[in-house]
Amino acid sequence: MKKEFVVGVTGASGVVYARRLLEVLCERATVHIVISDTARQIAGIEGVDLGGFDAVYAENSNLAADIASGSFRYDGMAIVPCSMKTLAAVSNGLADNLIGRAADVCLKEKRPLLLLLREMPLSRIHLKNMLAADEAGATVMVASPPFYQHPETIDDLVDMVVARVLDHMGVEHNLGTRWSGYDA
């Protein structure tokens, strides 16, 4: 049976992570995409096109969408990138838009929820919200690529981060190079 996921894209820099995740995920699963208004603006600024995927697109204002209900079955959700505003909403149960509501559904239904944060430095409030999200059942990740594989391009760095997201979603892929040990 084909897996089904929700991808939320929110207003933080790093929309290229969402683009790459969608490129891989849409080939392997049924995908529902929700893009916040701010994410659309940032995608334009960063020159990233989030259109054209074989996926179900839903408006962030549509709280009546199928993915807003716990009775609609899907395998999990990733918010990539996840803004600090969205992190705060998720960690405090604020579900006033579709991304927040779908995340809330994941938590209450015990489905995987991945939050890929792209912010630095982190304030005490960010750290508390990260801890609260983790305690609620989310997996908190930061867009921090490894360098042991000697990346040559930005795409290499993006792939290593997206590979970790896919790993946590349980999706097979061939992105990046896995650590195989160090022979000192």
PDB file of N, CA and C in Angstrom, residues 10 22 30 32 41 47 66 72 94 97 125 129 150 155 165 176 178 184:
ATOM      1  N   THR A  10       6.309  26.433   5.658  1.00  0.00           N
ATOM      2  CA  THR A  10       6.011  27.671   6.370  1.00  0.00           C
ATOM      3  C   THR A  10       7.083  28.726   6.117  1.00  0.00           C
ATOM      4  N   LEU A  22       9.849  17.359  -1.624  1.00  0.00           N
ATOM      5  CA  LEU A  22       8.706  17.087  -2.493  1.00  0.00           C
ATOM      6  C   LEU A  22       9.121  16.341  -3.758  1.00  0.00           C
ATOM      7  N   THR A  30       1.783   9.268  -1.813  1.00  0.00           N
ATOM      8  CA  THR A  30       0.751  10.267  -2.034  1.00  0.00           C
ATOM      9  C   THR A  30       1.053  11.423  -1.093  1.00  0.00           C
ATOM     10  N   HIS A  32       0.122  15.425   0.306  1.00  0.00           N
ATOM     11  CA  HIS A  32      -0.737  16.593   0.463  1.00  0.00           C
ATOM     12  C   HIS A  32       0.179  17.752   0.818  1.00  0.00           C
ATOM     13  N   GLN A  41       5.778  33.843  -0.251  1.00  0.00           N
ATOM     14  CA  GLN A  41       6.590  35.047  -0.434  1.00  0.00           C
ATOM     15  C   GLN A  41       8.076  34.704  -0.399  1.00  0.00           C
ATOM     16  N   GLY A  47      13.659  32.236  -5.051  1.00  0.00           N
ATOM     17  CA  GLY A  47      13.646  31.686  -6.398  1.00  0.00           C
ATOM     18  C   GLY A  47      13.330  30.204  -6.457  1.00  0.00           C
ATOM     19  N   ASP A  66      -9.599  17.490   4.162  1.00  0.00           N
ATOM     20  CA  ASP A  66      -9.581  16.130   4.693  1.00  0.00           C
ATOM     21  C   ASP A  66      -8.469  15.903   5.721  1.00  0.00           C
ATOM     22  N   PHE A  72      -9.167  10.967   8.870  1.00  0.00           N
ATOM     23  CA  PHE A  72      -8.512  10.818   7.573  1.00  0.00           C
ATOM     24  C   PHE A  72      -7.140  10.210   7.832  1.00  0.00           C
ATOM     25  N   LEU A  94      -1.968  25.396  19.113  1.00  0.00           N
ATOM     26  CA  LEU A  94      -2.726  26.401  18.376  1.00  0.00           C
ATOM     27  C   LEU A  94      -2.923  25.907  16.943  1.00  0.00           C
ATOM     28  N   ASN A  97      -4.815  27.321  11.555  1.00  0.00           N
ATOM     29  CA  ASN A  97      -4.699  27.179  10.104  1.00  0.00           C
ATOM     30  C   ASN A  97      -4.500  25.690   9.811  1.00  0.00           C
ATOM     31  N   ILE A 125      12.889  31.155  24.284  1.00  0.00           N
ATOM     32  CA  ILE A 125      11.514  30.808  23.901  1.00  0.00           C
ATOM     33  C   ILE A 125      11.535  29.724  22.823  1.00  0.00           C
ATOM     34  N   ASN A 129       9.960  25.990  23.245  1.00  0.00           N
ATOM     35  CA  ASN A 129       8.980  25.469  22.300  1.00  0.00           C
ATOM     36  C   ASN A 129       9.467  24.182  21.639  1.00  0.00           C
ATOM     37  N   HIS A 150      32.181  15.595   2.307  1.00  0.00           N
ATOM     38  CA  HIS A 150      32.842  16.597   1.473  1.00  0.00           C
ATOM     39  C   HIS A 150      31.919  17.140   0.374  1.00  0.00           C
ATOM     40  N   ASP A 155      23.320  21.837  -3.386  1.00  0.00           N
ATOM     41  CA  ASP A 155      22.427  20.687  -3.549  1.00  0.00           C
ATOM     42  C   ASP A 155      22.888  19.491  -2.712  1.00  0.00           C
ATOM     43  N   VAL A 165      15.383  13.744   6.949  1.00  0.00           N
ATOM     44  CA  VAL A 165      13.927  13.873   7.058  1.00  0.00           C
ATOM     45  C   VAL A 165      13.264  12.609   6.518  1.00  0.00           C
ATOM     46  N   GLY A 176      22.473  11.418  -0.761  1.00  0.00           N
ATOM     47  CA  GLY A 176      23.629  11.614   0.101  1.00  0.00           C
ATOM     48  C   GLY A 176      24.418  10.347   0.367  1.00  0.00           C
ATOM     49  N   ARG A 178      25.917   7.887   3.439  1.00  0.00           N
ATOM     50  CA  ARG A 178      25.760   7.530   4.857  1.00  0.00           C
ATOM     51  C   ARG A 178      27.132   7.367   5.504  1.00  0.00           C
ATOM     52  N   ALA A 184      40.907   5.657  11.503  1.00  0.00           N
ATOM     53  CA  ALA A 184      41.975   6.556  11.938  1.00  0.00           C
ATOM     54  C   ALA A 184      43.343   5.929  11.852  1.00  0.00           C
TER      55      ALA A 184
END
